[in-house]
Amino acid sequence: MSDQTERFADNNPGKYYIIKTCIGCTLCSVIAPANFIENTDEELAVGHSYVYKQPETEAEELLCEEAMDVCPADAIRNNGSSN
Ligand code: SF4
């Protein structure tokens, strides 16, 4: 099974996405608040974050990469594609 099939459906389409190993620590949304956000759906037993906007500037891209590097669950991925 590839990482593609493990991504959350609420990710904005694009090269960055979050997969289901996310533990909802919210670190990514602190580091890159323009791109990551926590899903606060109360029906979820464990919250998770997702990509709500793909990076549009070099600064946003760098913060997304930083978030990917520090994610404790290795849940942020970049497949390099445009969709
Ligand atoms: S940093 Fe990783 S584990 Fe934490 S909320 Fe973001 S994707 Fe999930």
PDB file of N, CA and C and ligand atoms in Angstrom:
ATOM      1  N   MET A   1       0.856  -1.190   0.000  1.00  0.00           N
ATOM      2  CA  MET A   1       0.000   0.000   0.000  1.00  0.00           C
ATOM      3  C   MET A   1       0.893   1.242   0.000  1.00  0.00           C
ATOM      4  N   SER A   2       0.596   2.188  -0.828  1.00  0.00           N
ATOM      5  CA  SER A   2       1.428   3.384  -0.916  1.00  0.00           C
ATOM      6  C   SER A   2       0.966   4.448   0.062  1.00  0.00           C
ATOM      7  N   ASP A   3       1.809   5.442   0.274  1.00  0.00           N
ATOM      8  CA  ASP A   3       1.439   6.570   1.124  1.00  0.00           C
ATOM      9  C   ASP A   3       0.216   7.297   0.576  1.00  0.00           C
ATOM     10  N   GLN A   4       0.078   7.305  -0.715  1.00  0.00           N
ATOM     11  CA  GLN A   4      -1.044   8.007  -1.340  1.00  0.00           C
ATOM     12  C   GLN A   4      -2.372   7.538  -0.764  1.00  0.00           C
ATOM     13  N   THR A   5      -2.514   6.277  -0.533  1.00  0.00           N
ATOM     14  CA  THR A   5      -3.800   5.745  -0.076  1.00  0.00           C
ATOM     15  C   THR A   5      -4.029   5.997   1.403  1.00  0.00           C
ATOM     16  N   GLU A   6      -2.989   6.439   2.098  1.00  0.00           N
ATOM     17  CA  GLU A   6      -3.122   6.665   3.537  1.00  0.00           C
ATOM     18  C   GLU A   6      -3.368   8.132   3.872  1.00  0.00           C
ATOM     19  N   ARG A   7      -3.456   8.976   2.872  1.00  0.00           N
ATOM     20  CA  ARG A   7      -3.613  10.405   3.165  1.00  0.00           C
ATOM     21  C   ARG A   7      -5.046  10.716   3.612  1.00  0.00           C
ATOM     22  N   PHE A   8      -5.178  11.736   4.447  1.00  0.00           N
ATOM     23  CA  PHE A   8      -6.506  12.166   4.864  1.00  0.00           C
ATOM     24  C   PHE A   8      -7.227  12.827   3.699  1.00  0.00           C
ATOM     25  N   ALA A   9      -8.525  12.585   3.624  1.00  0.00           N
ATOM     26  CA  ALA A   9      -9.316  13.115   2.514  1.00  0.00           C
ATOM     27  C   ALA A   9      -9.439  14.630   2.568  1.00  0.00           C
ATOM     28  N   ASP A  10      -9.240  15.217   3.751  1.00  0.00           N
ATOM     29  CA  ASP A  10      -9.413  16.661   3.846  1.00  0.00           C
ATOM     30  C   ASP A  10      -8.174  17.458   3.445  1.00  0.00           C
ATOM     31  N   ASN A  11      -7.098  16.789   3.033  1.00  0.00           N
ATOM     32  CA  ASN A  11      -5.943  17.515   2.515  1.00  0.00           C
ATOM     33  C   ASN A  11      -6.319  18.276   1.248  1.00  0.00           C
ATOM     34  N   ASN A  12      -5.838  19.514   1.140  1.00  0.00           N
ATOM     35  CA  ASN A  12      -5.981  20.250  -0.108  1.00  0.00           C
ATOM     36  C   ASN A  12      -5.144  19.531  -1.168  1.00  0.00           C
ATOM     37  N   PRO A  13      -5.668  19.340  -2.378  1.00  0.00           N
ATOM     38  CA  PRO A  13      -4.899  18.641  -3.408  1.00  0.00           C
ATOM     39  C   PRO A  13      -3.560  19.318  -3.680  1.00  0.00           C
ATOM     40  N   GLY A  14      -2.524  18.525  -3.855  1.00  0.00           N
ATOM     41  CA  GLY A  14      -1.205  19.083  -4.140  1.00  0.00           C
ATOM     42  C   GLY A  14      -0.111  18.190  -3.606  1.00  0.00           C
ATOM     43  N   LYS A  15       1.116  18.692  -3.692  1.00  0.00           N
ATOM     44  CA  LYS A  15       2.251  17.825  -3.367  1.00  0.00           C
ATOM     45  C   LYS A  15       2.413  17.539  -1.875  1.00  0.00           C
ATOM     46  N   TYR A  16       1.982  18.488  -1.020  1.00  0.00           N
ATOM     47  CA  TYR A  16       2.070  18.225   0.413  1.00  0.00           C
ATOM     48  C   TYR A  16       0.778  17.582   0.897  1.00  0.00           C
ATOM     49  N   TYR A  17       0.883  16.616   1.776  1.00  0.00           N
ATOM     50  CA  TYR A  17      -0.299  15.995   2.357  1.00  0.00           C
ATOM     51  C   TYR A  17       0.088  15.318   3.661  1.00  0.00           C
ATOM     52  N   ILE A  18      -0.913  15.043   4.473  1.00  0.00           N
ATOM     53  CA  ILE A  18      -0.699  14.391   5.763  1.00  0.00           C
ATOM     54  C   ILE A  18      -1.355  13.024   5.735  1.00  0.00           C
ATOM     55  N   ILE A  19      -0.625  12.045   6.234  1.00  0.00           N
ATOM     56  CA  ILE A  19      -1.141  10.671   6.223  1.00  0.00           C
ATOM     57  C   ILE A  19      -1.620  10.268   7.618  1.00  0.00           C
ATOM     58  N   LYS A  20      -2.248   9.109   7.663  1.00  0.00           N
ATOM     59  CA  LYS A  20      -3.003   8.711   8.850  1.00  0.00           C
ATOM     60  C   LYS A  20      -2.163   8.278  10.047  1.00  0.00           C
ATOM     61  N   THR A  21      -0.837   8.438   9.958  1.00  0.00           N
ATOM     62  CA  THR A  21      -0.004   8.207  11.139  1.00  0.00           C
ATOM     63  C   THR A  21       0.012   9.439  12.039  1.00  0.00           C
ATOM     64  N   CYS A  22      -0.581  10.552  11.586  1.00  0.00           N
ATOM     65  CA  CYS A  22      -0.617  11.796  12.368  1.00  0.00           C
ATOM     66  C   CYS A  22      -1.225  11.533  13.746  1.00  0.00           C
ATOM     67  N   ILE A  23      -0.578  12.073  14.775  1.00  0.00           N
ATOM     68  CA  ILE A  23      -1.063  11.899  16.146  1.00  0.00           C
ATOM     69  C   ILE A  23      -1.738  13.165  16.683  1.00  0.00           C
ATOM     70  N   GLY A  24      -1.918  14.155  15.817  1.00  0.00           N
ATOM     71  CA  GLY A  24      -2.649  15.358  16.205  1.00  0.00           C
ATOM     72  C   GLY A  24      -1.925  16.246  17.199  1.00  0.00           C
ATOM     73  N   CYS A  25      -0.602  16.286  17.119  1.00  0.00           N
ATOM     74  CA  CYS A  25       0.159  17.087  18.090  1.00  0.00           C
ATOM     75  C   CYS A  25       0.061  18.586  17.810  1.00  0.00           C
ATOM     76  N   THR A  26      -0.366  18.965  16.618  1.00  0.00           N
ATOM     77  CA  THR A  26      -0.553  20.349  16.144  1.00  0.00           C
ATOM     78  C   THR A  26       0.748  21.108  15.880  1.00  0.00           C
ATOM     79  N   LEU A  27       1.872  20.447  15.985  1.00  0.00           N
ATOM     80  CA  LEU A  27       3.155  21.126  15.776  1.00  0.00           C
ATOM     81  C   LEU A  27       3.240  21.756  14.382  1.00  0.00           C
ATOM     82  N   CYS A  28       2.748  21.057  13.380  1.00  0.00           N
ATOM     83  CA  CYS A  28       2.853  21.578  12.012  1.00  0.00           C
ATOM     84  C   CYS A  28       2.064  22.866  11.835  1.00  0.00           C
ATOM     85  N   SER A  29       0.902  22.953  12.471  1.00  0.00           N
ATOM     86  CA  SER A  29       0.096  24.169  12.327  1.00  0.00           C
ATOM     87  C   SER A  29       0.680  25.331  13.117  1.00  0.00           C
ATOM     88  N   VAL A  30       1.554  25.045  14.073  1.00  0.00           N
ATOM     89  CA  VAL A  30       2.272  26.100  14.781  1.00  0.00           C
ATOM     90  C   VAL A  30       3.425  26.602  13.909  1.00  0.00           C
ATOM     91  N   ILE A  31       4.119  25.675  13.270  1.00  0.00           N
ATOM     92  CA  ILE A  31       5.271  26.042  12.434  1.00  0.00           C
ATOM     93  C   ILE A  31       4.837  26.700  11.126  1.00  0.00           C
ATOM     94  N   ALA A  32       3.820  26.139  10.494  1.00  0.00           N
ATOM     95  CA  ALA A  32       3.374  26.638   9.182  1.00  0.00           C
ATOM     96  C   ALA A  32       1.867  26.863   9.198  1.00  0.00           C
ATOM     97  N   PRO A  33       1.425  27.901   9.925  1.00  0.00           N
ATOM     98  CA  PRO A  33      -0.025  28.117  10.084  1.00  0.00           C
ATOM     99  C   PRO A  33      -0.739  28.510   8.794  1.00  0.00           C
ATOM    100  N   ALA A  34      -0.003  28.927   7.790  1.00  0.00           N
ATOM    101  CA  ALA A  34      -0.642  29.290   6.524  1.00  0.00           C
ATOM    102  C   ALA A  34      -1.014  28.061   5.702  1.00  0.00           C
ATOM    103  N   ASN A  35      -0.503  26.909   6.100  1.00  0.00           N
ATOM    104  CA  ASN A  35      -0.690  25.722   5.276  1.00  0.00           C
ATOM    105  C   ASN A  35      -1.294  24.512   5.991  1.00  0.00           C
ATOM    106  N   PHE A  36      -1.030  24.407   7.292  1.00  0.00           N
ATOM    107  CA  PHE A  36      -1.541  23.260   8.046  1.00  0.00           C
ATOM    108  C   PHE A  36      -2.557  23.731   9.076  1.00  0.00           C
ATOM    109  N   ILE A  37      -3.551  22.917   9.312  1.00  0.00           N
ATOM    110  CA  ILE A  37      -4.560  23.261  10.306  1.00  0.00           C
ATOM    111  C   ILE A  37      -5.058  21.971  10.956  1.00  0.00           C
ATOM    112  N   GLU A  38      -5.512  22.109  12.183  1.00  0.00           N
ATOM    113  CA  GLU A  38      -6.015  20.948  12.911  1.00  0.00           C
ATOM    114  C   GLU A  38      -7.480  20.715  12.563  1.00  0.00           C
ATOM    115  N   ASN A  39      -7.839  19.469  12.361  1.00  0.00           N
ATOM    116  CA  ASN A  39      -9.245  19.100  12.186  1.00  0.00           C
ATOM    117  C   ASN A  39      -9.850  18.985  13.575  1.00  0.00           C
ATOM    118  N   THR A  40     -10.808  19.851  13.850  1.00  0.00           N
ATOM    119  CA  THR A  40     -11.398  19.881  15.195  1.00  0.00           C
ATOM    120  C   THR A  40     -12.758  19.197  15.239  1.00  0.00           C
ATOM    121  N   ASP A  41     -13.045  18.352  14.267  1.00  0.00           N
ATOM    122  CA  ASP A  41     -14.309  17.611  14.238  1.00  0.00           C
ATOM    123  C   ASP A  41     -14.469  16.821  15.542  1.00  0.00           C
ATOM    124  N   GLU A  42     -15.489  17.142  16.296  1.00  0.00           N
ATOM    125  CA  GLU A  42     -15.661  16.522  17.618  1.00  0.00           C
ATOM    126  C   GLU A  42     -15.978  15.033  17.544  1.00  0.00           C
ATOM    127  N   GLU A  43     -16.357  14.540  16.375  1.00  0.00           N
ATOM    128  CA  GLU A  43     -16.656  13.116  16.246  1.00  0.00           C
ATOM    129  C   GLU A  43     -15.383  12.278  16.130  1.00  0.00           C
ATOM    130  N   LEU A  44     -14.259  12.935  15.894  1.00  0.00           N
ATOM    131  CA  LEU A  44     -13.013  12.190  15.780  1.00  0.00           C
ATOM    132  C   LEU A  44     -12.505  11.815  17.172  1.00  0.00           C
ATOM    133  N   ALA A  45     -12.130  10.562  17.352  1.00  0.00           N
ATOM    134  CA  ALA A  45     -11.574  10.129  18.631  1.00  0.00           C
ATOM    135  C   ALA A  45     -10.216  10.798  18.856  1.00  0.00           C
ATOM    136  N   VAL A  46      -9.433  10.866  17.809  1.00  0.00           N
ATOM    137  CA  VAL A  46      -8.129  11.522  17.864  1.00  0.00           C
ATOM    138  C   VAL A  46      -8.067  12.520  16.722  1.00  0.00           C
ATOM    139  N   GLY A  47      -7.819  13.771  17.061  1.00  0.00           N
ATOM    140  CA  GLY A  47      -7.743  14.787  16.027  1.00  0.00           C
ATOM    141  C   GLY A  47      -6.524  14.599  15.144  1.00  0.00           C
ATOM    142  N   HIS A  48      -6.565  15.217  14.008  1.00  0.00           N
ATOM    143  CA  HIS A  48      -5.404  15.186  13.132  1.00  0.00           C
ATOM    144  C   HIS A  48      -5.316  16.516  12.405  1.00  0.00           C
ATOM    145  N   SER A  49      -4.176  16.796  11.861  1.00  0.00           N
ATOM    146  CA  SER A  49      -4.000  17.987  11.058  1.00  0.00           C
ATOM    147  C   SER A  49      -4.039  17.612   9.584  1.00  0.00           C
ATOM    148  N   TYR A  50      -4.229  18.616   8.756  1.00  0.00           N
ATOM    149  CA  TYR A  50      -4.238  18.380   7.308  1.00  0.00           C
ATOM    150  C   TYR A  50      -3.764  19.645   6.596  1.00  0.00           C
ATOM    151  N   VAL A  51      -3.435  19.484   5.344  1.00  0.00           N
ATOM    152  CA  VAL A  51      -3.001  20.618   4.527  1.00  0.00           C
ATOM    153  C   VAL A  51      -4.249  21.323   4.007  1.00  0.00           C
ATOM    154  N   TYR A  52      -4.446  22.559   4.435  1.00  0.00           N
ATOM    155  CA  TYR A  52      -5.623  23.278   3.929  1.00  0.00           C
ATOM    156  C   TYR A  52      -5.278  24.215   2.794  1.00  0.00           C
ATOM    157  N   LYS A  53      -3.975  24.497   2.625  1.00  0.00           N
ATOM    158  CA  LYS A  53      -3.532  25.286   1.474  1.00  0.00           C
ATOM    159  C   LYS A  53      -2.113  24.874   1.127  1.00  0.00           C
ATOM    160  N   GLN A  54      -1.867  24.611  -0.126  1.00  0.00           N
ATOM    161  CA  GLN A  54      -0.510  24.296  -0.556  1.00  0.00           C
ATOM    162  C   GLN A  54       0.346  25.565  -0.491  1.00  0.00           C
ATOM    163  N   PRO A  55       1.651  25.429  -0.221  1.00  0.00           N
ATOM    164  CA  PRO A  55       2.502  26.622  -0.153  1.00  0.00           C
ATOM    165  C   PRO A  55       2.542  27.356  -1.488  1.00  0.00           C
ATOM    166  N   GLU A  56       2.463  28.683  -1.404  1.00  0.00           N
ATOM    167  CA  GLU A  56       2.442  29.510  -2.611  1.00  0.00           C
ATOM    168  C   GLU A  56       3.657  30.425  -2.705  1.00  0.00           C
ATOM    169  N   THR A  57       4.433  30.483  -1.646  1.00  0.00           N
ATOM    170  CA  THR A  57       5.634  31.321  -1.656  1.00  0.00           C
ATOM    171  C   THR A  57       6.815  30.481  -1.181  1.00  0.00           C
ATOM    172  N   GLU A  58       8.014  31.000  -1.424  1.00  0.00           N
ATOM    173  CA  GLU A  58       9.214  30.295  -0.978  1.00  0.00           C
ATOM    174  C   GLU A  58       9.231  30.183   0.547  1.00  0.00           C
ATOM    175  N   ALA A  59       8.767  31.246   1.217  1.00  0.00           N
ATOM    176  CA  ALA A  59       8.742  31.239   2.685  1.00  0.00           C
ATOM    177  C   ALA A  59       7.797  30.148   3.198  1.00  0.00           C
ATOM    178  N   GLU A  60       6.637  30.040   2.581  1.00  0.00           N
ATOM    179  CA  GLU A  60       5.692  28.993   2.999  1.00  0.00           C
ATOM    180  C   GLU A  60       6.261  27.605   2.718  1.00  0.00           C
ATOM    181  N   GLU A  61       6.922  27.486   1.592  1.00  0.00           N
ATOM    182  CA  GLU A  61       7.518  26.195   1.224  1.00  0.00           C
ATOM    183  C   GLU A  61       8.561  25.780   2.267  1.00  0.00           C
ATOM    184  N   LEU A  62       9.387  26.731   2.694  1.00  0.00           N
ATOM    185  CA  LEU A  62      10.421  26.425   3.685  1.00  0.00           C
ATOM    186  C   LEU A  62       9.800  25.999   5.016  1.00  0.00           C
ATOM    187  N   LEU A  63       8.705  26.659   5.402  1.00  0.00           N
ATOM    188  CA  LEU A  63       8.053  26.298   6.659  1.00  0.00           C
ATOM    189  C   LEU A  63       7.392  24.924   6.561  1.00  0.00           C
ATOM    190  N   CYS A  64       6.851  24.602   5.396  1.00  0.00           N
ATOM    191  CA  CYS A  64       6.278  23.261   5.210  1.00  0.00           C
ATOM    192  C   CYS A  64       7.371  22.193   5.307  1.00  0.00           C
ATOM    193  N   GLU A  65       8.521  22.493   4.729  1.00  0.00           N
ATOM    194  CA  GLU A  65       9.632  21.545   4.814  1.00  0.00           C
ATOM    195  C   GLU A  65      10.099  21.390   6.260  1.00  0.00           C
ATOM    196  N   GLU A  66      10.140  22.505   6.997  1.00  0.00           N
ATOM    197  CA  GLU A  66      10.538  22.443   8.403  1.00  0.00           C
ATOM    198  C   GLU A  66       9.549  21.588   9.199  1.00  0.00           C
ATOM    199  N   ALA A  67       8.265  21.806   8.947  1.00  0.00           N
ATOM    200  CA  ALA A  67       7.241  21.012   9.641  1.00  0.00           C
ATOM    201  C   ALA A  67       7.406  19.534   9.307  1.00  0.00           C
ATOM    202  N   MET A  68       7.696  19.245   8.046  1.00  0.00           N
ATOM    203  CA  MET A  68       7.885  17.856   7.620  1.00  0.00           C
ATOM    204  C   MET A  68       9.074  17.236   8.356  1.00  0.00           C
ATOM    205  N   ASP A  69      10.129  18.025   8.539  1.00  0.00           N
ATOM    206  CA  ASP A  69      11.341  17.515   9.200  1.00  0.00           C
ATOM    207  C   ASP A  69      11.119  17.197  10.679  1.00  0.00           C
ATOM    208  N   VAL A  70      10.275  17.989  11.340  1.00  0.00           N
ATOM    209  CA  VAL A  70      10.129  17.823  12.796  1.00  0.00           C
ATOM    210  C   VAL A  70       8.893  17.015  13.196  1.00  0.00           C
ATOM    211  N   CYS A  71       8.022  16.701  12.260  1.00  0.00           N
ATOM    212  CA  CYS A  71       6.811  15.938  12.601  1.00  0.00           C
ATOM    213  C   CYS A  71       7.193  14.651  13.326  1.00  0.00           C
ATOM    214  N   PRO A  72       6.707  14.438  14.541  1.00  0.00           N
ATOM    215  CA  PRO A  72       7.116  13.263  15.315  1.00  0.00           C
ATOM    216  C   PRO A  72       6.533  11.953  14.785  1.00  0.00           C
ATOM    217  N   ALA A  73       5.559  12.044  13.906  1.00  0.00           N
ATOM    218  CA  ALA A  73       4.922  10.829  13.387  1.00  0.00           C
ATOM    219  C   ALA A  73       5.277  10.564  11.926  1.00  0.00           C
ATOM    220  N   ASP A  74       6.194  11.351  11.389  1.00  0.00           N
ATOM    221  CA  ASP A  74       6.580  11.209   9.978  1.00  0.00           C
ATOM    222  C   ASP A  74       5.336  11.179   9.080  1.00  0.00           C
ATOM    223  N   ALA A  75       4.395  12.080   9.393  1.00  0.00           N
ATOM    224  CA  ALA A  75       3.090  12.034   8.723  1.00  0.00           C
ATOM    225  C   ALA A  75       2.936  13.064   7.612  1.00  0.00           C
ATOM    226  N   ILE A  76       3.908  13.972   7.486  1.00  0.00           N
ATOM    227  CA  ILE A  76       3.811  14.980   6.430  1.00  0.00           C
ATOM    228  C   ILE A  76       4.638  14.511   5.250  1.00  0.00           C
ATOM    229  N   ARG A  77       4.012  14.489   4.109  1.00  0.00           N
ATOM    230  CA  ARG A  77       4.696  13.990   2.917  1.00  0.00           C
ATOM    231  C   ARG A  77       4.667  15.026   1.804  1.00  0.00           C
ATOM    232  N   ASN A  78       5.634  14.899   0.909  1.00  0.00           N
ATOM    233  CA  ASN A  78       5.713  15.737  -0.278  1.00  0.00           C
ATOM    234  C   ASN A  78       6.045  14.801  -1.423  1.00  0.00           C
ATOM    235  N   ASN A  79       5.082  14.604  -2.318  1.00  0.00           N
ATOM    236  CA  ASN A  79       5.343  13.679  -3.421  1.00  0.00           C
ATOM    237  C   ASN A  79       5.814  14.409  -4.683  1.00  0.00           C
ATOM    238  N   GLY A  80       5.982  15.741  -4.552  1.00  0.00           N
ATOM    239  CA  GLY A  80       6.547  16.505  -5.653  1.00  0.00           C
ATOM    240  C   GLY A  80       5.616  16.742  -6.824  1.00  0.00           C
ATOM    241  N   SER A  81       4.391  16.253  -6.737  1.00  0.00           N
ATOM    242  CA  SER A  81       3.471  16.427  -7.862  1.00  0.00           C
ATOM    243  C   SER A  81       2.706  17.735  -7.734  1.00  0.00           C
ATOM    244  N   SER A  82       1.979  18.095  -8.749  1.00  0.00           N
ATOM    245  CA  SER A  82       1.214  19.342  -8.718  1.00  0.00           C
ATOM    246  C   SER A  82      -0.249  19.099  -8.400  1.00  0.00           C
ATOM    247  N   ASN A  83      -0.632  17.863  -8.132  1.00  0.00           N
ATOM    248  CA  ASN A  83      -2.031  17.613  -7.766  1.00  0.00           C
ATOM    249  C   ASN A  83      -2.140  16.520  -6.738  1.00  0.00           C
TER     250      ASN A  83
HETATM  251  S1  SF4 B   1       3.330  17.604  13.246  1.00  0.00           S
HETATM  252 FE1  SF4 B   1       2.856  15.588  12.356  1.00  0.00          FE
HETATM  253  S2  SF4 B   1       1.886  14.442  14.016  1.00  0.00           S
HETATM  254 FE2  SF4 B   1       1.839  16.589  14.596  1.00  0.00          FE
HETATM  255  S3  SF4 B   1      -0.185  17.308  13.883  1.00  0.00           S
HETATM  256 FE3  SF4 B   1       1.300  17.754  12.248  1.00  0.00          FE
HETATM  257  S4  SF4 B   1       1.228  15.963  10.887  1.00  0.00           S
HETATM  258 FE4  SF4 B   1       0.259  15.379  12.819  1.00  0.00          FE
END
